[in-house]
């Protein structure tokens, strides 16, 4: 066995020596060899963890929306965000208490412009001017930033998402639509004829307003009815044009479901068919569109003599002065305003992006319905955006009350329109004087002075 | 003759039963309807008239509700808070109630009045100072400090109920026990306390339900460690109907179970000892 191994080895060595000896001795010119180095360098992003962040929000409170925030929207954020939905009352009380005690648990606040406008003047919010410049690439419209300054040179919140109000229509109502009316470009007269037609034919008042305690009917007066008829909100409050608007509502009321004074979220009455046509906030109609997208239409609000007035609603993100996780708070705000997350927010909870985004291919049929109506409404040739009240600080509730009281007196109690408007005008003016709030769109600019009721 | 005499009795019996059934329905029907909607299909919550059977039966809404952020944890918090409140308010309230019932001391009536008057402060106006104090004392956002708050809220009830319970137990019984060789403490422990148990049970029931359903203090004093009502109550009112039913059903069940558990002590309502 060993002998065999030795023989094989000797053979192999001699063959290789022979082969080497037989090699032709040619000197080859040096070749240029192109070396392509493919080296995969793992550039792992530095592992960032922003730690625990408490995010208190008056928005996205319903269970299903809060779950979307926790499960989907915050999914990719590098940190442990605790999303806590809260009513407006405790929301303000808590921040007031934490600022007073100078010790906080809350890091980020999500709320409406109206909430922040009462907190800014009380020094409860940080100045986010630096964060604003770092978010310059987001494409948030300057108009929104201006509003977030609350008439100061500071920036109190970062615009986060927007919504508006539209009409939701059960398709059963379409057969009663007056001839010649375009459902996507209704006028207040069309709406009157339509609702009357339904009442006369079916015997039921099938139009619904959210006139209940937590309904948002006051926004209908401030952002839709009064500006559509008068072209303004505060300046034209007591004008003849505004009186015409209130007259319209008074005449329209018999065709409105009398239970409206108990309605808060019109999606419920739409789903149980108490009403067929309803005006409400997109987030408060969403469930109807989501549940039965084939049964409902979303259409723009009606137009009056001065245009198709509508109110965009802006929610923002702020950092309280007592925040204990500054880096985390800023990172969370930056994250939530990323275009991709804005699209996710739209898809999951139905609030519309505040930044310039490409609308995604896939959104649920219900959201798509709403989104199309919102786009149609904002892009209508006669569109007249009427902003949320600004600069009213903690008088926002009083401002709403003026409109609610006007409605109650004129429409529910049947009092004389001009008398009521003249009475309420005085209260309205005192609110404007007390706060010094300048006019906002669509009222003409009052150049920094308190807005005047004419 | 016999049947004629028993006829009014039978009629009386029937009427009693009818009345009892009506009263039971008055309470049970809404509970049942909430249950049906909580376990029915989502859209069936909007149908009217309400179906009388959850068809098709599904736990989808219920499980979504239970799995949603923090519900399970908040149930634990609620139970902890309720139990601590129950124990503390009984430990403090029952002796106070016994004292008011058994001993005559100057200022007794004033004490009684003061105890009740603590309830007349609307907690709403106290919210911010309360929160500030809790933050400054480092007691903010904790189930234990919330239990203290609930104890303070429950004490007036506990004291009043237990005092009327002890007042209704004849003093003679204790004295008799003392003549037979019991000390005052033994007389209390062996005679009064067992007789007072049903009333004390009623007091604890009130305490439990009060703590279980209390929202305002729970909302303002906690952020991350919320009790169930603080977590869901305001939120539920804005949620879709199916979730409201699921949440309502879920909030109701523990109270019902607790009542069933404590029911036998309640047969003699507070103060009326029939044994």
XYZ file of C-alpha atoms in Angstrom:
729
model
C 0.000 0.000 0.000
C 2.792 2.359 1.051
C 4.787 1.409 -2.010
C 1.871 2.292 -4.223
C 1.531 5.691 -2.554
C 5.263 6.415 -3.027
C 5.033 5.431 -6.699
C 2.062 7.711 -7.314
C 3.780 10.603 -5.574
C 6.997 10.126 -7.597
C 4.942 9.954 -10.776
C 3.072 13.139 -9.957
C 6.261 15.034 -9.071
C 8.024 13.916 -12.234
C 5.027 14.847 -14.381
C 4.870 18.282 -12.895
C 8.645 18.785 -13.301
C 8.339 17.710 -16.906
C 5.429 20.021 -17.518
C 7.295 22.917 -15.983
C 10.358 22.220 -18.099
C 8.267 22.155 -21.254
C 6.668 25.566 -20.652
C 7.544 27.917 -23.564
C 9.553 30.800 -22.230
C 7.538 33.724 -23.594
C 7.695 37.081 -21.951
C 4.227 38.501 -22.095
C 3.578 42.231 -22.220
C 1.921 43.441 -19.034
C -1.810 43.410 -19.422
C -3.988 46.085 -18.150
C -6.588 44.450 -16.125
C -9.639 46.321 -15.154
C -10.526 45.382 -11.679
C -14.111 45.812 -10.711
C -14.428 45.587 -7.036
C -17.869 44.887 -5.833
C -17.813 45.362 -2.180
C -21.000 45.522 -0.256
C -20.596 47.924 2.578
C -23.422 47.709 5.009
C -24.331 51.276 5.836
C -26.639 50.558 8.701
C -28.302 53.736 9.881
C -27.191 54.526 13.367
C -29.653 52.840 15.636
C -31.755 55.680 16.883
C -34.262 55.203 19.575
C -36.071 58.256 20.757
C -37.235 56.480 23.869
C -40.606 57.036 25.468
C -42.742 59.797 24.055
C -46.181 60.675 25.375
C -48.428 62.128 22.691
C -51.654 63.661 23.940
C -54.231 64.368 21.278
C -57.701 65.825 20.975
C -57.783 64.402 17.465
C -58.281 60.794 16.295
C -60.051 59.902 19.523
C -62.524 57.222 18.373
C -61.327 53.714 19.262
C -60.870 52.557 15.694
C -58.881 55.681 14.715
C -56.695 55.594 17.829
C -55.881 51.961 17.025
C -54.826 52.948 13.505
C -52.500 55.568 14.965
C -50.927 53.063 17.349
C -50.800 50.097 15.007
C -50.160 51.577 11.563
C -49.208 55.238 11.537
C -46.634 54.999 14.343
C -45.421 51.592 13.243
C -42.113 52.715 11.716
C -41.237 55.418 14.218
C -38.008 54.621 16.080
C -39.244 55.117 19.586
C -41.948 54.109 21.962
C -44.833 56.505 21.441
C -47.770 56.336 23.785
C -50.746 57.837 21.964
C -53.318 59.137 24.432
C -56.554 60.550 23.056
C -58.188 63.051 25.372
C -61.218 65.327 25.551
C -60.587 69.024 25.148
C -61.457 69.891 28.753
C -58.986 67.541 30.474
C -56.493 68.250 27.667
C -56.303 71.934 28.588
C -56.560 71.256 32.335
C -53.682 68.792 32.233
C -51.309 71.038 30.309
C -52.271 73.989 32.511
C -51.516 71.897 35.616
C -48.236 70.534 34.246
C -47.048 73.998 33.230
C -48.053 75.403 36.634
C -46.184 72.628 38.424
C -43.346 73.053 35.920
C -43.106 69.307 35.565
C -44.495 67.446 32.607
C -45.428 64.009 31.437
C -46.631 65.018 27.973
C -44.139 65.495 25.145
C -46.208 66.163 22.036
C -49.665 67.672 21.600
C -51.997 66.995 18.700
C -54.955 69.363 18.504
C -56.859 71.838 16.407
C -55.788 75.370 15.706
C -58.508 76.524 18.102
C -56.935 74.601 20.988
C -53.464 75.973 20.347
C -54.701 79.525 19.953
C -55.711 79.517 23.634
C -52.472 77.842 24.765
C -49.962 80.022 22.908
C -50.766 83.243 24.775
C -50.507 81.377 28.110
C -46.898 80.402 27.329
C -47.729 76.719 27.414
C -46.208 75.976 23.999
C -42.621 76.051 22.772
C -41.547 78.245 19.893
C -41.007 75.819 17.002
C -39.398 78.253 14.571
C -36.215 76.160 14.378
C -38.171 72.980 13.732
C -40.155 74.853 11.092
C -37.039 75.682 9.100
C -35.840 72.082 9.310
C -39.174 71.015 7.811
C -38.917 73.433 4.891
C -38.723 70.572 2.379
C -42.167 69.292 3.368
C -43.979 71.828 1.227
C -46.427 72.931 3.885
C -48.226 75.982 2.458
C -47.176 79.332 3.953
C -50.802 80.163 4.614
C -50.910 77.329 7.158
C -47.638 78.402 8.784
C -48.922 81.960 9.083
C -51.972 80.728 10.923
C -49.732 78.696 13.255
C -47.965 81.884 14.365
C -51.088 83.093 16.190
C -50.333 86.665 15.121
C -46.859 86.652 16.718
C -43.371 86.144 15.314
C -43.180 82.671 16.880
C -44.385 79.413 15.427
C -46.533 77.594 17.970
C -47.413 74.434 16.103
C -46.581 72.457 13.002
C -49.532 71.901 10.647
C -50.325 68.191 10.715
C -53.426 67.273 8.765
C -56.533 68.855 7.394
C -60.154 68.091 6.862
C -63.262 69.916 5.786
C -67.007 69.577 5.610
C -68.958 68.101 2.710
C -72.391 66.739 1.885
C -73.120 63.029 2.142
C -75.966 61.718 0.068
C -77.809 58.437 0.126
C -78.335 57.387 -3.484
C -82.025 56.864 -2.728
C -82.352 60.642 -2.606
C -81.106 61.066 -6.172
C -84.441 60.312 -7.800
C -85.862 63.386 -6.079
C -83.091 65.672 -7.326
C -84.712 68.619 -9.113
C -84.317 68.609 -12.887
C -81.300 70.554 -14.088
C -79.456 70.439 -10.807
C -75.901 69.061 -10.888
C -75.301 67.053 -7.744
C -71.612 67.961 -7.857
C -72.297 71.676 -8.199
C -75.382 72.296 -6.100
C -76.622 75.721 -5.132
C -78.490 76.570 -1.961
C -81.653 76.922 -4.114
C -81.125 73.436 -5.564
C -80.765 72.033 -2.076
C -83.978 73.721 -0.969
C -85.912 72.362 -3.970
C -84.420 68.907 -3.439
C -85.210 68.639 0.253
C -88.699 70.016 -0.380
C -89.245 67.483 -3.128
C -88.294 64.641 -0.801
C -90.542 65.926 1.984
C -93.484 66.466 -0.382
C -93.137 63.045 -1.997
C -92.144 60.783 0.872
C -93.615 62.795 3.736
C -90.305 62.633 5.618
C -87.798 65.394 6.267
C -84.666 63.623 5.109
C -82.026 66.337 5.443
C -79.873 66.272 8.562
C -77.690 68.797 10.393
C -75.427 67.944 13.359
C -77.197 70.427 15.634
C -76.713 68.357 18.809
C -74.642 69.382 21.779
C -71.332 68.151 20.390
C -72.352 68.581 16.759
C -70.422 71.063 14.635
C -73.342 73.056 13.253
C -71.780 76.423 14.226
C -69.119 75.768 11.609
C -71.873 75.582 8.998
C -72.841 79.164 9.826
C -69.251 80.455 10.080
C -67.723 78.718 7.103
C -70.585 77.948 4.744
C -73.923 79.718 5.091
C -72.883 83.263 6.018
C -69.860 83.544 3.687
C -71.733 81.898 0.798
C -74.462 84.516 1.005
C -72.475 87.544 2.185
C -68.879 86.924 1.100
C -67.595 87.463 4.654
C -67.995 86.164 8.185
C -67.442 88.931 10.721
C -67.569 92.105 8.603
C -70.782 91.080 6.880
C -72.371 89.401 9.911
C -75.358 91.753 10.088
C -75.569 92.638 6.394
C -78.665 92.185 4.255
C -76.845 89.458 2.357
C -76.233 87.541 5.570
C -79.878 88.045 6.523
C -80.797 86.391 3.226
C -78.685 83.397 4.221
C -80.483 83.080 7.539
C -83.799 83.464 5.711
C -82.753 80.566 3.508
C -82.071 78.408 6.554
C -85.365 79.416 8.159
C -87.231 78.405 4.992
C -85.161 75.240 4.720
C -85.727 74.067 8.290
C -89.140 72.412 7.673
C -87.323 69.977 5.366
C -84.713 69.184 7.979
C -85.283 66.205 10.239
C -86.580 67.672 13.502
C -84.387 65.235 15.446
C -81.371 67.178 14.110
C -81.004 68.993 17.422
C -79.893 65.648 18.883
C -77.499 64.686 16.049
C -73.745 64.918 16.636
C -72.146 62.596 14.077
C -74.176 62.415 10.888
C -72.676 59.063 9.843
C -75.008 57.369 12.323
C -78.219 58.883 10.983
C -77.021 58.258 7.434
C -76.385 54.601 8.181
C -79.728 54.046 9.882
C -81.424 56.124 7.149
C -83.005 58.643 9.453
C -81.638 61.111 6.948
C -80.637 60.824 3.297
C -78.683 64.053 2.904
C -76.389 65.430 5.559
C -73.751 68.110 6.006
C -70.881 67.300 8.355
C -67.136 67.061 8.937
C -65.404 64.488 6.695
C -64.205 62.555 9.760
C -67.758 62.396 11.078
C -69.141 61.079 7.772
C -66.343 58.626 7.090
C -67.949 55.568 8.677
C -70.972 55.826 6.405
C -68.787 55.950 3.296
C -66.547 53.206 4.593
C -69.373 50.900 5.607
C -71.519 51.258 2.491
C -69.467 52.938 -0.248
C -71.937 51.867 -2.926
C -74.897 53.436 -1.194
C -73.546 56.924 -0.659
C -72.270 59.852 -2.652
C -69.899 62.504 -1.335
C -70.446 65.870 -2.989
C -69.238 69.458 -2.536
C -71.223 71.838 -0.379
C -73.735 74.104 -2.115
C -72.885 77.527 -3.534
C -74.585 80.764 -2.586
C -74.700 84.134 -4.341
C -71.117 84.958 -3.239
C -69.553 81.600 -3.974
C -69.089 78.065 -2.700
C -67.818 78.870 0.773
C -66.228 76.025 2.734
C -64.086 75.758 5.813
C -60.807 73.857 5.783
C -59.957 72.495 9.241
C -56.320 72.378 10.287
C -54.929 70.168 13.019
C -51.396 70.742 14.270
C -48.641 69.311 16.463
C -47.026 71.269 19.261
C -44.566 70.714 22.082
C -45.477 71.882 25.580
C -42.829 73.830 27.488
C -42.688 71.019 30.057
C -41.814 68.287 27.542
C -39.181 65.934 28.911
C -38.119 64.374 25.618
C -37.309 67.263 23.319
C -35.433 65.274 20.671
C -38.115 62.614 20.612
C -40.893 65.168 20.345
C -39.252 66.936 17.423
C -38.504 63.642 15.709
C -42.116 62.537 16.090
C -43.402 65.757 14.536
C -40.933 65.438 11.662
C -42.019 61.824 11.194
C -45.731 62.619 11.127
C -45.237 65.267 8.458
C -43.286 62.944 6.132
C -45.207 62.612 2.854
C -45.386 58.832 3.188
C -46.848 59.036 6.680
C -49.262 61.737 5.564
C -50.563 59.377 2.916
C -50.839 56.602 5.488
C -52.762 58.978 7.738
C -55.201 59.745 4.940
C -55.655 56.093 4.151
C -56.137 54.978 7.719
C -58.072 57.771 9.379
C -59.374 59.944 6.559
C -57.648 63.206 7.416
C -56.159 64.849 4.373
C -52.440 65.625 3.965
C -51.139 69.078 4.786
C -48.048 68.636 2.652
C -47.710 68.263 -1.083
C -48.102 64.534 -1.795
C -48.941 62.352 -4.731
C -52.258 60.801 -3.949
C -51.777 57.085 -3.593
C -53.218 54.557 -5.948
C -54.870 52.695 -3.185
C -57.191 54.259 -0.710
C -60.366 52.612 0.519
C -63.502 53.320 -1.544
C -65.000 55.398 1.248
C -61.962 57.645 1.635
C -61.717 57.913 -2.127
C -65.304 59.171 -2.289
C -64.577 61.814 0.318
C -61.224 62.752 -1.193
C -62.784 63.333 -4.593
C -65.485 65.529 -3.093
C -62.900 67.515 -1.145
C -60.784 68.028 -4.250
C -63.836 68.972 -6.296
C -64.955 71.401 -3.614
C -61.575 73.075 -3.185
C -61.070 73.233 -6.931
C -64.558 74.486 -7.810
C -64.440 77.659 -9.945
C -66.534 79.470 -7.355
C -64.673 78.036 -4.324
C -64.474 80.463 -1.399
C -62.334 79.119 1.467
C -63.480 80.518 4.807
C -60.862 79.869 7.449
C -61.447 78.838 11.030
C -61.701 81.779 13.407
C -58.248 83.087 14.283
C -56.773 85.150 17.069
C -59.756 84.674 19.358
C -57.662 83.005 22.082
C -60.053 81.666 24.714
C -63.020 83.505 23.218
C -63.488 80.854 20.538
C -66.375 79.346 22.472
C -68.070 82.751 22.814
C -67.645 83.311 19.099
C -69.343 79.992 18.372
C -72.103 80.863 20.804
C -72.941 84.022 18.863
C -73.663 81.907 15.807
C -75.458 79.183 17.745
C -77.638 81.744 19.526
C -78.409 83.496 16.253
C -79.512 80.158 14.834
C -81.641 79.301 17.864
C -83.343 82.693 17.862
C -83.975 82.924 14.128
C -84.604 79.357 13.071
C -85.865 77.516 16.141
C -87.671 80.392 17.866
C -88.757 82.180 14.701
C -87.617 85.656 15.821
C -87.112 88.542 13.426
C -83.849 88.108 11.527
C -82.639 91.717 11.492
C -83.446 92.240 15.173
C -81.508 89.132 16.140
C -78.552 90.017 13.927
C -78.412 93.534 15.394
C -78.452 92.116 18.917
C -75.785 89.497 18.270
C -73.670 91.969 16.278
C -72.963 93.868 19.493
C -71.758 90.721 21.264
C -69.686 89.714 18.243
C -68.041 93.132 18.089
C -67.229 93.017 21.808
C -65.495 89.665 21.291
C -63.468 91.068 18.406
C -62.546 94.170 20.425
C -61.654 92.174 23.515
C -59.280 89.923 21.585
C -58.168 92.446 18.986
C -58.412 89.659 16.423
C -57.804 90.906 12.877
C -60.131 89.749 10.104
C -59.428 86.405 8.480
C -60.287 85.084 5.058
C -62.754 85.651 3.407
C -63.184 88.945 5.273
C -60.893 91.638 3.834
C -57.615 92.162 5.690
C -58.034 94.625 8.557
C -54.293 95.410 8.590
C -53.635 94.194 12.118
C -56.616 95.966 13.679
C -59.526 94.228 15.337
C -62.042 93.044 12.795
C -65.093 95.331 12.625
C -68.675 94.227 12.103
C -70.251 96.583 9.612
C -115.091 27.788 49.838
C -111.483 26.892 49.850
C -110.958 27.795 46.210
C -112.795 31.095 46.650
C -110.584 32.040 49.543
C -107.444 31.195 47.650
C -108.456 33.061 44.481
C -107.410 36.518 45.686
C -104.211 34.987 46.951
C -103.472 33.397 43.607
C -104.313 36.659 41.870
C -102.070 38.501 44.279
C -99.293 36.075 43.608
C -99.739 36.401 39.850
C -99.708 40.179 40.113
C -96.594 40.060 42.250
C -94.864 37.891 39.664
C -96.004 40.068 36.783
C -94.703 43.110 38.587
C -91.443 41.369 39.426
C -91.011 40.289 35.821
C -91.747 43.797 34.581
C -89.189 45.321 36.933
C -86.641 42.682 35.975
C -87.285 43.375 32.285
C -86.935 47.092 32.893
C -83.388 46.450 33.987
C -82.474 43.394 31.944
C -83.854 44.383 28.537
C -81.371 47.236 27.940
C -78.525 45.074 29.219
C -79.616 42.307 26.890
C -79.883 44.664 23.912
C -76.419 46.045 24.605
C -75.146 42.469 24.709
C -76.855 41.594 21.439
C -75.308 44.581 19.706
C -71.902 43.936 21.250
C -71.811 40.414 19.854
C -73.633 41.047 16.607
C -72.253 41.925 13.219
C -70.988 45.492 12.925
C -73.711 46.825 10.668
C -76.496 45.198 12.669
C -75.897 47.839 15.352
C -77.449 50.374 13.002
C -80.555 48.369 12.144
C -83.835 49.321 13.669
C -85.738 47.733 15.310
C -82.852 46.054 17.056
C -82.536 42.338 16.413
C -83.367 40.169 19.400
C -80.644 37.684 18.680
C -77.081 38.424 17.615
C -77.264 36.999 14.134
C -74.679 36.186 13.009
C -72.938 35.839 16.359
C -69.442 37.287 16.232
C -66.853 38.374 18.760
C -65.086 40.539 16.178
C -66.142 43.896 17.635
C -65.616 42.715 21.178
C -62.148 41.357 20.498
C -61.179 44.519 18.615
C -62.264 46.522 21.608
C -60.389 44.305 24.057
C -57.224 44.325 21.991
C -57.244 48.080 21.453
C -54.511 50.081 23.156
C -54.322 49.645 26.871
C -57.756 48.172 27.583
C -56.460 45.109 29.389
C -53.939 47.146 31.354
C -56.608 49.655 32.278
C -58.851 46.859 33.535
C -56.039 45.800 35.850
C -55.615 49.380 37.000
C -59.353 49.692 37.572
C -59.443 46.539 39.667
C -56.409 47.588 41.708
C -57.840 51.059 42.301
C -61.269 49.695 43.197
C -59.867 47.112 45.608
C -57.564 49.547 47.401
C -60.400 52.053 47.599
C -62.692 49.382 48.963
C -60.271 48.262 51.636
C -59.158 51.756 52.659
C -62.618 53.262 52.785
C -63.946 50.333 54.809
C -60.994 50.452 57.210
C -61.406 54.180 57.728
C -65.125 54.554 57.175
C -66.517 51.678 59.228
C -64.889 52.753 62.543
C -65.982 56.325 61.852
C -69.514 55.126 61.166
C -69.463 52.998 64.320
C -68.309 55.966 66.367
C -71.078 58.195 65.057
C -73.636 55.488 65.718
C -72.506 54.387 69.202
C -70.968 57.317 70.976
C -72.471 60.647 71.805
C -69.826 63.332 71.683
C -69.983 67.064 71.263
C -69.896 68.100 67.610
C -71.335 64.819 66.420
C -73.947 66.447 64.227
C -71.469 68.979 62.904
C -69.111 66.118 62.052
C -71.884 64.350 60.183
C -72.645 67.516 58.246
C -69.009 68.150 57.410
C -68.635 64.624 56.133
C -71.525 65.101 53.738
C -70.513 68.599 52.759
C -67.229 67.359 51.285
C -69.364 65.934 48.521
C -70.807 69.316 47.680
C -67.550 70.584 46.162
C -67.766 70.139 42.425
C -64.618 68.236 41.604
C -64.500 70.037 38.246
C -63.317 73.285 39.816
C -60.785 71.392 41.886
C -59.231 69.649 38.918
C -56.294 71.927 38.123
C -55.199 72.581 41.770
C -55.612 68.867 42.456
C -53.466 67.915 39.485
C -50.839 70.526 40.379
C -50.657 69.217 43.953
C -50.391 65.624 42.828
C -47.615 66.525 40.385
C -45.696 68.500 43.011
C -45.978 65.702 45.535
C -44.798 63.204 42.969
C -48.056 61.265 43.135
C -49.231 62.038 39.614
C -50.104 59.300 37.131
C -50.229 56.427 39.611
C -53.007 53.977 40.422
C -52.187 54.178 44.120
C -52.670 57.924 44.365
C -55.858 57.586 42.354
C -57.050 55.038 44.914
C -56.446 57.649 47.629
C -58.545 60.122 45.671
C -61.325 57.585 45.241
C -61.172 56.770 48.941
C -61.687 60.434 49.701
C -64.647 60.489 47.344
C -66.156 57.302 48.762
C -65.656 57.985 52.487
C -68.744 60.148 53.058
C -70.956 57.389 51.662
C -69.175 54.679 53.586
C -69.372 56.593 56.864
C -73.045 57.401 56.477
C -74.064 53.914 55.420
C -72.039 52.155 58.107
C -73.238 54.539 60.801
C -76.855 53.759 59.948
C -75.969 50.066 59.863
C -74.472 50.133 63.354
C -77.225 52.391 64.642
C -79.804 49.799 63.686
C -78.105 47.039 65.685
C -79.562 47.147 69.202
C -77.024 48.329 71.682
C -78.563 45.883 74.196
C -76.986 42.992 72.334
C -73.507 44.352 72.901
C -74.298 45.135 76.521
C -75.688 41.655 77.043
C -72.492 40.218 75.639
C -70.476 42.400 77.978
C -72.477 41.212 81.004
C -71.613 37.691 79.914
C -67.922 38.417 80.029
C -67.019 39.947 76.673
C -64.839 42.981 76.532
C -66.115 45.923 74.501
C -63.922 44.942 71.580
C -65.009 41.317 71.758
C -68.629 42.383 71.915
C -68.097 44.408 68.803
C -66.225 41.684 66.954
C -68.525 38.825 67.968
C -71.922 40.500 68.060
C -72.141 43.763 66.156
C -69.796 43.033 63.303
C -71.458 39.801 62.117
C -74.843 41.499 62.321
C -73.515 44.474 60.405
C -71.976 42.440 57.596
C -74.855 42.828 55.117
C -74.792 46.582 55.571
C -71.018 46.690 55.257
C -71.340 44.646 52.088
C -73.746 47.214 50.737
C -71.272 49.946 51.590
C -68.438 48.154 49.824
C -70.689 47.610 46.829
C -71.272 51.336 46.599
C -67.591 52.013 46.987
C -66.681 49.517 44.313
C -69.205 50.855 41.806
C -68.225 54.436 42.584
C -64.564 53.739 41.993
C -65.232 51.562 38.963
C -67.301 54.244 37.265
C -65.419 57.336 38.379
C -64.089 59.226 35.395
C -63.182 62.761 36.247
C -60.453 62.329 38.866
C -59.162 59.317 36.968
C -58.795 61.347 33.783
C -57.080 64.340 35.309
C -54.788 62.467 37.706
C -53.463 59.833 35.342
C -51.903 59.916 31.907
C -50.420 56.532 31.180
C -51.912 54.485 34.003
C -55.547 55.002 33.220
C -58.497 53.164 34.641
C -60.945 51.647 32.206
C -63.583 54.405 32.356
C -60.928 57.102 32.019
C -59.495 55.321 29.024
C -62.650 54.550 27.136
C -65.607 56.560 28.332
C -64.992 59.844 26.546
C -63.479 58.020 23.637
C -66.370 55.614 23.273
C -68.936 58.372 22.942
C -67.239 59.311 19.683
C -66.658 55.826 18.381
C -68.804 53.801 16.073
C -71.958 52.338 17.560
C -70.711 48.716 17.575
C -67.662 49.700 19.658
C -69.814 51.696 22.010
C -71.921 48.632 22.654
C -68.856 46.466 23.064
C -67.280 48.953 25.472
C -70.520 49.490 27.364
C -71.059 45.782 27.723
C -67.525 45.247 28.898
C -67.718 48.034 31.472
C -71.000 46.717 32.795
C -70.060 43.072 33.244
C -67.530 43.399 36.100
C -70.019 45.445 38.122
C -72.676 42.817 37.502
C -70.332 40.011 38.526
C -69.358 41.894 41.647
C -73.017 42.398 42.507
C -73.830 38.739 41.965
C -70.934 37.832 44.214
C -72.010 40.138 46.985
C -75.758 39.633 46.474
C -76.366 37.301 49.383
C -75.105 39.887 51.826
C -77.467 42.378 50.311
C -80.657 40.442 50.985
C -81.008 42.463 54.137
C -80.291 45.919 52.862
C -78.243 48.159 55.031
C -79.555 48.657 58.490
C -82.388 46.170 58.389
C -81.259 43.136 60.254
C -83.958 40.513 60.299
C -82.096 37.587 61.743
